[in-house]
Amino acid sequence: MLKQVRFIGLFLILVFPQLSFLPVTKPVPPSRMPIRTVVIDPGHGGDFTGARGLFSLEKDVSLAVALKFGKALEAAFPDIKVVYTRTTDANAGNKPTLREDLNYRADFANASGGDLFISFHCNSAGKAPGGWYEKRVIKKIPHYRTVKKGKKSIRHKYYTYQYQSYWVENEAKGTETYIWAVDKNDAKVNSVSQNNEYYGEIDSTSNITLPDPNDPAEKARMLVYAQHYFRKSLNLASLIEQQFVSAGRTSRGVKQRNDKGIWVLQATGMPSVLVEIGFISNRDEEKYINSEKGQNEIVQNVLDAFAAYAGRQDAKTTPNSSK
């Protein structure tokens, strides 16, 4: 898929030579773009609690981990600006509906000129957190009854069942990191033009006219950006899951999905990932992701992955780099 899109992008550049023209407002190509601003998104919040555990809520756990990660990121990379979609237990942007809440997160990230978007969530599976009771048949009891039909008596056999309740532990566990779905690439392309960094800093008194995002040549350029962002997102997501594995966590891998809660991934014009730090529905993982030790380890895992990711970006910006 990526090879096909790359070919299409090159083809469009040949067809539309204006793509190779570098106007004053043209941004630095994404392959050489340094990381200046990181947008951290604690999932859910306020009225939107997210998944429920035995004793905790997703909105609270995701906020705690996100804030700790932001502080750790600022300490390790003081030159990077860190912004949050929310810092308290409130709807993002104090928006009244979930749709508006999600729109705000994406709009905020784009307006902030983010170079990277990292969202923290908790996973859930099964019928109930911790586990649930189910029934099984332990005995099949035969019965007989006689039914008269005219002068004849017919004996019918039927059964009743004896049941036993048993406990089913909610065993789903592990981490997952999501990137946007490839079949939603058009949405990512459209979101590129919403990022303030895409066109750079424009003086309000300037007479320069911004490119028309509906122009075929401009759409082609945004497509190239979107594909760069996809590769970068996949790179970071893979590094995060590798760090979780090295820490002894169960990794469910890097995945693509288009759920409503993950809509922000294709609505943000930058590399973007959503980290499911563990299953709040699993009693052991719920304890872990709520504990100081667990949260610190999760933060360190994601920070180490970010450092490796940022190191690769820096290597690409170094003159005469072999990468």
XYZ file of N, CA, C and O in Angstrom, residues 209-304:
384
model
N -0.262 34.614 -0.335
C -1.503 33.846 -0.360
C -1.200 32.379 -0.109
O -0.342 31.794 -0.773
N -1.896 31.780 0.862
C -1.686 30.369 1.158
C -2.198 29.502 0.018
O -3.182 29.852 -0.648
N -1.568 28.336 -0.209
C -2.038 27.428 -1.258
C -3.450 26.956 -0.978
O -3.858 26.823 0.178
N -4.191 26.708 -2.020
C -5.556 26.202 -1.903
C -5.516 24.710 -1.618
O -5.017 23.938 -2.444
N -6.023 24.258 -0.450
C -5.972 22.824 -0.129
C -6.792 21.964 -1.078
O -6.630 20.749 -1.100
N -7.656 22.574 -1.868
C -8.440 21.815 -2.845
C -7.733 21.670 -4.184
O -8.195 20.947 -5.064
N -6.622 22.380 -4.328
C -5.858 22.284 -5.568
C -5.231 20.895 -5.678
O -4.671 20.382 -4.695
N -5.322 20.245 -6.849
C -4.771 18.881 -6.991
C -3.305 18.781 -6.599
O -2.890 17.799 -5.978
N -2.526 19.802 -6.951
C -1.105 19.760 -6.607
C -0.906 19.816 -5.106
O -0.064 19.117 -4.537
N -1.716 20.667 -4.425
C -1.603 20.772 -2.979
C -2.081 19.492 -2.303
O -1.514 19.051 -1.298
N -3.132 18.883 -2.829
C -3.610 17.613 -2.287
C -2.538 16.543 -2.403
O -2.361 15.709 -1.518
N -1.821 16.552 -3.518
C -0.753 15.574 -3.703
C 0.347 15.766 -2.678
O 0.890 14.810 -2.122
N 0.665 17.041 -2.401
C 1.703 17.310 -1.409
C 1.242 16.859 -0.030
O 2.007 16.288 0.749
N -0.040 17.100 0.304
C -0.566 16.664 1.595
C -0.572 15.142 1.694
O -0.378 14.580 2.771
N -0.780 14.464 0.576
C -0.737 13.009 0.567
C 0.649 12.510 0.935
O 0.802 11.560 1.703
N 1.663 13.178 0.402
C 3.045 12.809 0.736
C 3.279 12.978 2.233
O 3.876 12.126 2.900
N 2.789 14.086 2.783
C 2.926 14.311 4.218
C 2.220 13.220 5.018
O 2.755 12.703 5.987
N 0.990 12.897 4.619
C 0.220 11.888 5.347
C 0.956 10.562 5.382
O 0.958 9.859 6.397
N 1.593 10.192 4.276
C 2.321 8.929 4.238
C 3.582 8.967 5.108
O 3.945 7.972 5.720
N 4.225 10.126 5.153
C 5.348 10.281 6.085
C 4.862 10.079 7.515
O 5.495 9.408 8.321
N 3.729 10.677 7.828
C 3.185 10.575 9.177
C 2.783 9.147 9.512
O 2.915 8.704 10.653
N 2.280 8.419 8.522
C 1.903 7.027 8.762
C 3.140 6.211 9.136
O 3.122 5.446 10.108
N 4.208 6.368 8.374
C 5.430 5.611 8.663
C 6.003 5.983 10.031
O 6.462 5.124 10.781
N 5.966 7.272 10.350
C 6.483 7.702 11.650
C 5.616 7.171 12.793
O 6.132 6.760 13.832
N 4.309 7.185 12.589
C 3.398 6.668 13.612
C 3.644 5.186 13.846
O 3.686 4.711 14.987
N 3.793 4.439 12.761
C 4.062 3.010 12.857
C 5.401 2.763 13.548
O 5.531 1.847 14.368
N 6.380 3.580 13.240
C 7.699 3.462 13.857
C 7.607 3.648 15.367
O 8.092 2.820 16.149
N 6.950 4.742 15.800
C 6.843 5.007 17.235
C 6.007 3.951 17.937
O 6.366 3.480 19.025
N 4.901 3.547 17.330
C 4.035 2.530 17.931
C 4.804 1.228 18.142
O 4.675 0.571 19.184
N 5.613 0.856 17.166
C 6.413 -0.370 17.267
C 7.436 -0.258 18.390
O 7.654 -1.216 19.153
N 8.066 0.895 18.506
C 9.052 1.105 19.561
C 8.400 1.032 20.942
O 8.977 0.481 21.886
N 7.209 1.570 21.065
C 6.500 1.534 22.355
C 6.193 0.103 22.757
O 6.441 -0.310 23.901
N 5.669 -0.683 21.817
C 5.356 -2.071 22.141
C 6.616 -2.874 22.441
O 6.605 -3.764 23.295
N 7.721 -2.566 21.771
C 8.989 -3.244 22.060
C 9.438 -2.964 23.485
O 9.940 -3.850 24.186
N 9.254 -1.733 23.927
C 9.634 -1.375 25.296
C 8.763 -2.104 26.316
O 9.251 -2.558 27.350
N 7.478 -2.224 26.025
C 6.593 -2.956 26.930
C 7.031 -4.419 27.046
O 7.045 -4.991 28.138
N 7.382 -5.013 25.920
C 7.834 -6.410 25.932
C 9.114 -6.550 26.743
O 9.263 -7.495 27.535
N 10.041 -5.618 26.573
C 11.310 -5.683 27.304
C 11.097 -5.548 28.807
O 11.923 -6.004 29.601
N 9.976 -4.927 29.194
C 9.656 -4.775 30.625
C 8.867 -5.956 31.160
O 8.482 -5.971 32.330
N 8.611 -6.950 30.304
C 7.905 -8.140 30.753
C 6.399 -8.082 30.586
O 5.687 -8.985 31.036
N 5.901 -7.034 29.925
C 4.469 -6.933 29.687
C 4.060 -7.813 28.502
O 4.871 -8.150 27.644
N 2.785 -8.168 28.455
C 2.243 -8.895 27.309
C 1.823 -7.869 26.257
O 1.028 -6.978 26.538
N 2.383 -7.998 25.065
C 2.054 -7.060 23.993
C 1.075 -7.707 23.017
O 1.302 -8.814 22.549
N 0.009 -6.991 22.715
C -0.952 -7.433 21.715
C -0.664 -6.801 20.357
O -1.416 -6.972 19.399
N 0.438 -6.042 20.302
C 0.937 -5.539 19.030
C 0.445 -4.154 18.640
O -0.293 -3.492 19.364
N 0.901 -3.732 17.462
C 0.483 -2.468 16.862
C -0.716 -2.763 15.960
O -0.691 -3.697 15.172
N -1.750 -1.957 16.096
C -2.979 -2.240 15.357
C -3.549 -0.981 14.712
O -3.202 0.143 15.079
N -4.422 -1.214 13.738
C -5.160 -0.127 13.102
C -6.642 -0.328 13.400
O -7.142 -1.439 13.298
N -7.307 0.743 13.754
C -8.728 0.630 14.049
C -9.393 1.987 13.846
O -8.740 3.016 13.903
N -10.675 1.979 13.604
C -11.381 3.220 13.318
C -12.560 3.425 14.265
O -13.631 3.831 13.860
N -12.376 3.122 15.538
C -13.424 3.384 16.511
C -13.546 4.889 16.754
O -12.636 5.654 16.456
N -14.681 5.297 17.319
C -14.897 6.723 17.564
C -13.799 7.320 18.432
O -13.321 8.417 18.188
N -13.398 6.571 19.454
C -12.374 7.079 20.360
C -11.015 7.213 19.720
O -10.141 7.887 20.248
N -10.840 6.577 18.590
C -9.554 6.633 17.910
C -9.639 7.530 16.683
O -8.692 7.690 15.941
N -10.777 8.174 16.492
C -10.966 9.091 15.382
C -9.913 10.194 15.387
O -9.492 10.663 14.323
N -9.449 10.601 16.592
C -8.484 11.689 16.681
C -7.181 11.359 15.974
O -6.446 12.261 15.573
N -6.878 10.090 15.776
C -5.625 9.717 15.129
C -5.577 10.166 13.679
O -4.525 10.546 13.177
N -6.690 10.073 12.964
C -6.686 10.530 11.582
C -7.102 11.991 11.445
O -6.995 12.570 10.371
N -7.571 12.602 12.555
C -7.989 14.006 12.505
C -6.868 14.949 12.911
O -7.042 16.164 12.869
N -5.721 14.403 13.301
C -4.578 15.225 13.691
C -3.538 15.208 12.580
O -3.135 14.143 12.117
N -3.127 16.388 12.163
C -2.178 16.489 11.055
C -0.746 16.352 11.495
O 0.073 17.273 11.360
N -0.406 15.182 12.007
C 0.933 14.916 12.536
C 1.037 13.411 12.810
O 0.015 12.721 12.818
N 2.223 12.864 13.044
C 2.314 11.474 13.500
C 1.518 11.329 14.800
O 1.564 12.214 15.667
N 0.779 10.234 14.933
C -0.098 10.092 16.090
C -0.260 8.637 16.478
O -0.375 7.763 15.615
N -0.258 8.382 17.788
C -0.447 7.030 18.306
C -1.385 7.079 19.505
O -1.500 8.110 20.174
N -2.060 5.975 19.746
C -2.907 5.824 20.927
C -2.446 4.584 21.670
O -2.445 3.487 21.111
N -2.037 4.771 22.922
C -1.462 3.688 23.725
C -2.487 3.157 24.720
O -2.958 3.891 25.586
N -2.842 1.882 24.550
C -3.683 1.189 25.533
C -2.731 0.572 26.555
O -2.067 -0.422 26.280
N -2.644 1.194 27.737
C -1.585 0.832 28.686
C -1.855 -0.474 29.424
O -0.966 -0.996 30.106
N -3.057 -1.021 29.314
C -3.391 -2.274 29.977
C -4.895 -2.417 30.097
O -5.648 -1.476 29.821
N -5.343 -3.597 30.517
C -6.773 -3.878 30.635
C -7.260 -3.551 32.038
O -6.918 -4.238 33.000
N -8.078 -2.521 32.126
C -8.657 -2.138 33.411
C -9.677 -3.171 33.871
O -10.055 -3.224 35.035
N -10.114 -4.033 32.950
C -11.075 -5.095 33.267
C -10.406 -6.331 33.866
O -11.085 -7.240 34.349
N -9.077 -6.379 33.830
C -8.320 -7.489 34.412
C -7.877 -7.063 35.813
O -7.198 -6.038 35.969
N -8.257 -7.810 36.842
C -8.012 -7.376 38.218
C -6.527 -7.136 38.490
O -6.168 -6.184 39.208
N -5.653 -7.962 37.934
C -4.224 -7.780 38.182
C -3.672 -6.560 37.442
O -2.885 -5.785 37.997
N -4.095 -6.402 36.188
C -3.596 -5.253 35.431
C -4.188 -3.947 35.954
O -3.537 -2.904 35.897
N -5.414 -4.005 36.448
C -5.997 -2.788 37.026
C -5.167 -2.334 38.221
O -4.902 -1.138 38.390
N -4.756 -3.282 39.059
C -3.910 -2.928 40.195
C -2.591 -2.344 39.712
O -2.087 -1.362 40.270
N -2.036 -2.946 38.661
C -0.738 -2.509 38.148
C -0.802 -1.097 37.579
O 0.039 -0.245 37.903
N -1.795 -0.815 36.720
C -1.851 0.491 36.071
C -2.308 1.598 37.027
O -2.181 2.781 36.701
N -2.812 1.232 38.196
C -3.170 2.209 39.219
C -2.041 2.428 40.225
O -2.079 3.413 40.975
N -1.092 1.507 40.253
C -0.018 1.598 41.240
C 1.043 2.606 40.805
O 1.225 2.877 39.619
N 1.730 3.165 41.785
C 2.823 4.102 41.496
C 3.910 3.407 40.689
O 4.449 3.970 39.725
N 4.229 2.180 41.077
C 5.260 1.413 40.377
C 4.851 1.149 38.930
O 5.644 1.357 38.003
N 3.625 0.708 38.731
C 3.167 0.402 37.391
C 3.145 1.626 36.501
O 3.611 1.584 35.345
N 2.621 2.733 37.013
C 2.548 3.950 36.209
C 3.936 4.479 35.876
O 4.186 4.929 34.743
N 4.849 4.404 36.825
C 6.213 4.857 36.559
C 6.880 3.995 35.493
O 7.627 4.508 34.638
N 6.643 2.695 35.537
C 7.230 1.810 34.528
C 6.637 2.080 33.146
O 7.359 2.087 32.137
N 5.326 2.307 33.087
C 4.677 2.610 31.808
C 5.241 3.903 31.228
O 5.562 3.984 30.033
N 5.363 4.907 32.068
C 5.922 6.192 31.633
C 7.338 6.012 31.111
O 7.710 6.555 30.061
N 8.146 5.242 31.821
C 9.528 5.018 31.398
C 9.579 4.261 30.077
O 10.411 4.571 29.202
N 8.707 3.282 29.917
C 8.656 2.524 28.657
C 8.353 3.443 27.476
O 9.025 3.396 26.437
N 7.330 4.273 27.624
C 6.947 5.173 26.525
C 8.026 6.233 26.313
O 8.325 6.616 25.169
N 8.645 6.704 27.391
C 9.707 7.702 27.277
C 10.917 7.126 26.545
O 11.517 7.800 25.691
N 11.286 5.891 26.866
C 12.411 5.241 26.175
C 12.103 5.068 24.684
O 12.983 5.241 23.836
